[in-house]
Short mmCIF file of C-alpha atoms in Angstrom, two decimals:
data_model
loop_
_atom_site.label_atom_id
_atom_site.label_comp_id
_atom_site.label_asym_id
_atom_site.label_seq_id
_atom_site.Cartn_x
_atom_site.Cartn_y
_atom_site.Cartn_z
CA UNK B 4 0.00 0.00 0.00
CA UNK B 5 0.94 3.26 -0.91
CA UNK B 6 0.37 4.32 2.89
CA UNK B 7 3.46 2.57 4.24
CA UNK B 8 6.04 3.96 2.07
CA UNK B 9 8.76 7.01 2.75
CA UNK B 10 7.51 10.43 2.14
CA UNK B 11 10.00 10.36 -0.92
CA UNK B 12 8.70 6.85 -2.30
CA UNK B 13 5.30 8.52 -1.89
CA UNK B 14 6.13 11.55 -3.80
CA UNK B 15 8.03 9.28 -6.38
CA UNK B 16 4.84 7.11 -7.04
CA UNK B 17 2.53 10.28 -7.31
CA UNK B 18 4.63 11.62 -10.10
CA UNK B 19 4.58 8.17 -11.60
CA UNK B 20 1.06 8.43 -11.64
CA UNK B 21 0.43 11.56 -12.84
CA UNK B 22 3.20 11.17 -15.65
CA UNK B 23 1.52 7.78 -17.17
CA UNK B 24 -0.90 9.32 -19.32
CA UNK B 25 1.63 10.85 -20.92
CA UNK B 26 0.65 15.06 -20.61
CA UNK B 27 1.99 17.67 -22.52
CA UNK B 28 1.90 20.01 -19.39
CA UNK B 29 2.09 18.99 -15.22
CA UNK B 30 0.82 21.11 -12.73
CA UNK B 31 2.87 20.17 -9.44
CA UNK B 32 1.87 22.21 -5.97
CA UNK B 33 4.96 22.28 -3.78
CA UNK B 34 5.63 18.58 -4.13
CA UNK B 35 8.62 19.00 -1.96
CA UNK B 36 6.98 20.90 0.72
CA UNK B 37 6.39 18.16 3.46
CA UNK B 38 9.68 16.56 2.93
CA UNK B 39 13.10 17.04 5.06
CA UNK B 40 16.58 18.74 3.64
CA UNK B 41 18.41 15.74 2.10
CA UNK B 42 15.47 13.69 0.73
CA UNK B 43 14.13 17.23 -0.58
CA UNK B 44 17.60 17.84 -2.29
CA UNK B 45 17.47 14.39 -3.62
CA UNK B 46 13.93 14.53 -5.15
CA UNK B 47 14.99 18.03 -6.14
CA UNK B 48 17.93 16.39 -8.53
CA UNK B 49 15.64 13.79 -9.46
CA UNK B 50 13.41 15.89 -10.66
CA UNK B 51 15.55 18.46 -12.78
CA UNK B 52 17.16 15.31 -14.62
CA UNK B 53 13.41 13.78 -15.30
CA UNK B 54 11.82 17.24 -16.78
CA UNK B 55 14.89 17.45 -18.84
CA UNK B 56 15.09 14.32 -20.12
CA UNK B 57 11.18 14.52 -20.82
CA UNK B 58 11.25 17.65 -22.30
CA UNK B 59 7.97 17.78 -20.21
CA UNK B 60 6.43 21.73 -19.46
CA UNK B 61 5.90 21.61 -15.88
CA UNK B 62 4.30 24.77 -14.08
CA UNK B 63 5.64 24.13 -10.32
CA UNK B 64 4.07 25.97 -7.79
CA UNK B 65 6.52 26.30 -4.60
CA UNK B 66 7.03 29.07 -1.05
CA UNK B 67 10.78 28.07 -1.96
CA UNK B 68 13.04 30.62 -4.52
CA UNK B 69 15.78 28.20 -4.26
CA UNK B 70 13.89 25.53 -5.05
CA UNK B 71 12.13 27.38 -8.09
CA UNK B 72 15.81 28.51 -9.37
CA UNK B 73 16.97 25.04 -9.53
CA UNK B 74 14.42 23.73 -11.86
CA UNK B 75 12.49 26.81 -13.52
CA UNK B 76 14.02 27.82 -16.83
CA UNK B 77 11.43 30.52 -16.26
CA UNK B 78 10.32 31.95 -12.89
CA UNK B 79 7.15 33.72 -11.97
CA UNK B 80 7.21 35.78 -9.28
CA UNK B 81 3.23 36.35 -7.63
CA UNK B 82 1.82 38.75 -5.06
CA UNK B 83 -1.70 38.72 -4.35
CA UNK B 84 -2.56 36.45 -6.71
CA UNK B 85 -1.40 38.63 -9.69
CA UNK B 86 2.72 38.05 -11.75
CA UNK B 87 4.08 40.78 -10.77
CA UNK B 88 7.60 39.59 -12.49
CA UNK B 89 8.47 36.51 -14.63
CA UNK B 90 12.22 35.41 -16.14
CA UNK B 91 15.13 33.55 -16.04
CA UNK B 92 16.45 32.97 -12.91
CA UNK B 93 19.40 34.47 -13.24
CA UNK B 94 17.95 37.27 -14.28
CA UNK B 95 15.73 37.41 -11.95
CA UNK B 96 18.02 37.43 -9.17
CA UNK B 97 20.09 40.46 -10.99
CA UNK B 98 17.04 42.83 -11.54
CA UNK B 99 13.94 42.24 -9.43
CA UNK B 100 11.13 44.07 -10.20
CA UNK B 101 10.66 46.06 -6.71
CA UNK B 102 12.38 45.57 -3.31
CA UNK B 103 9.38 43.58 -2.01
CA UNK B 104 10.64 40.99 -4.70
CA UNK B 105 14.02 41.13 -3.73
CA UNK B 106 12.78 40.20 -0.17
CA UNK B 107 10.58 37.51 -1.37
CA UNK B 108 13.75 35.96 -3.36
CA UNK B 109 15.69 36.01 -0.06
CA UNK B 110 18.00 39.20 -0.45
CA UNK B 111 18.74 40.73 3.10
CA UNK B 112 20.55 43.99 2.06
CA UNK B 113 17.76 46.35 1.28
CA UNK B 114 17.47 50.03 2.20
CA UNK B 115 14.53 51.86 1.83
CA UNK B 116 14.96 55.22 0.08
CA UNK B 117 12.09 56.77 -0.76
CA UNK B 118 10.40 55.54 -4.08
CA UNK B 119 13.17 53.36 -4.48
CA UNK B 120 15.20 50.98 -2.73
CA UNK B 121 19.12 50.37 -3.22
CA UNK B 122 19.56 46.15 -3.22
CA UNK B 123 23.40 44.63 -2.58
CA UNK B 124 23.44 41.39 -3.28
CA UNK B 125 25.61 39.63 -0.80
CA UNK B 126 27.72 38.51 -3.26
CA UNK B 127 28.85 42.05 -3.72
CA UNK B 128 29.66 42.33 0.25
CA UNK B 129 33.47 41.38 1.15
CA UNK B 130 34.28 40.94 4.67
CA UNK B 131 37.54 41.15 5.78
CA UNK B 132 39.43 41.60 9.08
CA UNK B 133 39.91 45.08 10.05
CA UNK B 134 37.43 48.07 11.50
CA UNK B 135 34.52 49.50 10.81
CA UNK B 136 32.48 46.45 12.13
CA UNK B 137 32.02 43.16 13.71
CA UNK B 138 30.87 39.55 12.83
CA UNK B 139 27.57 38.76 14.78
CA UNK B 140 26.44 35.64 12.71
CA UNK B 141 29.02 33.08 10.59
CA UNK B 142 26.73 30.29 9.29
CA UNK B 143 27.78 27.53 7.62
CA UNK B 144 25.29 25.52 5.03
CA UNK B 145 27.32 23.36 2.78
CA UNK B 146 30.13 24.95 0.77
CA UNK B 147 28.96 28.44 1.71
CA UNK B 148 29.38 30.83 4.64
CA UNK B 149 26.42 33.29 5.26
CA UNK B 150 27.88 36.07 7.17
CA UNK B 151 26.43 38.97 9.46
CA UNK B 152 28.44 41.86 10.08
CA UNK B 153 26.97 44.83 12.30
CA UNK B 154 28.06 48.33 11.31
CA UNK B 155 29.49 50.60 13.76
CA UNK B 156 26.22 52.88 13.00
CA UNK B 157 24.00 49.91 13.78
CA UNK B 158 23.48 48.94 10.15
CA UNK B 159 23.78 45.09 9.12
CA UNK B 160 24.78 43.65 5.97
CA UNK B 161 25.01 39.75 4.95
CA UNK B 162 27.66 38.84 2.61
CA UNK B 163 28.95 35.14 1.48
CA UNK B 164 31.95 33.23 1.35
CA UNK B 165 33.32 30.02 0.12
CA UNK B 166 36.35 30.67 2.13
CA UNK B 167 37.70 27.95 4.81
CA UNK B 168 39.11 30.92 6.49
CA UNK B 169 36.44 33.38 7.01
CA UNK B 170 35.87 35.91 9.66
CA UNK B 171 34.27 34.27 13.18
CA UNK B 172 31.43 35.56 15.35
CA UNK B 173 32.87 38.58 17.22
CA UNK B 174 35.54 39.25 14.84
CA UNK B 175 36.35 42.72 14.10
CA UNK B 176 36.17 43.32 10.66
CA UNK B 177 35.87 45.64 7.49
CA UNK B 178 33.03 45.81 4.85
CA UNK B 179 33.63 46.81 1.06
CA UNK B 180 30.57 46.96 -1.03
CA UNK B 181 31.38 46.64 -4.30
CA UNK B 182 29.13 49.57 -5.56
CA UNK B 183 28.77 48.45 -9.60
CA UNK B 184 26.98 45.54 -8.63
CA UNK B 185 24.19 47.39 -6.36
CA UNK B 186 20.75 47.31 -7.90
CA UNK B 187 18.25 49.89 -7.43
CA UNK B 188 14.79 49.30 -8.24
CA UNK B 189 10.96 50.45 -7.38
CA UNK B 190 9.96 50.43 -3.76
CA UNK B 191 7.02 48.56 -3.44
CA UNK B 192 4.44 50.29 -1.23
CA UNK B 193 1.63 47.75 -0.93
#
């Protein structure tokens, strides 16, 4: 019975089901939602290799940007039930549409400013010993290191690093922003 398999195997059989009549288009509504981190990052391979090998058009309705950036080739951004952005991931991630976007797509390093709102992605944030600031967060997930560095005038910023040796909570450190690759877009005001 389907009942005493894994929440994976369950998922897995679902798919097989809905995939048997051959469609030209699946609908799938956050199929990965109830699962935990590796199983989810499992099915989540699983699944990019099996649309592309189909060739199948799958509109895949998820909470989860990452997850959406893995497999969408397109990505449709909604807010009160209307698109208020659709592309390519990447470019997606390089030009949202408003800051309430940027928020939604998990960017930390927004300032309001009036009508508009200045975006660095943390990619564009380089933390490095010196002053001018100090670590209060080093996270590690995976190969990355999410860091949070408070400003002397209060002010945080998150930044990222591959780097085995990266700045440790408490750490007194400097922050360079590399300017070119700020993004300034609409503010949303909804």
């Amino acid at each position: 019975a389907v009942q005493t398999l894994s929440g994976g195997e369950q998922q897995r059989v679902a798919l097989a089901r809905a995939l048997a009549p051959e469609p030209r288009v699946l609908l799938l509504d956050e199929p990965l939602g109830s699962l935990d981190g590796p199983l989810r990052e499992r099915l989540l391979n699983d699944l990019r290799e099996l649309f592309a090998m189909l060739g199948l058009t799958v509109v895949y309705v998820t909470h989860d940007a990452g997850e959406a950036f893995a497999l969408g080739h397109a990505v449709a951004v909604m807010r009160e039930g209307t698109v208020v952005q659709s592309a390519a991931p990447d470019d997606l991630w390089l030009q949202p549409a408003d800051g309430w976007v940027a928020r939604f797509l998990g960017m930390r390093n927004i300032r309001d400013e009036g009508d508009r709102c200045i975006v660095i992605p943390p990619q564009a944030v380089t933390i490095v010993p010196g002053e001018g600031a100090v670590v209060v967060a080093a996270e590690r997930r995976g190969a990355v290191v999410w860091l949070r560095a408070r400003l002397d005038d209060g002010n945080e910023l998150h930044a990222v690093t591959t780097a085995a040796d990266h700045p440790r909570d408490g750490d007194r450190v400097a922050v360079h922003i590399d300017e070119e690759a700020t993004i300034v877009v609409p503010r949303w005001r909804g």
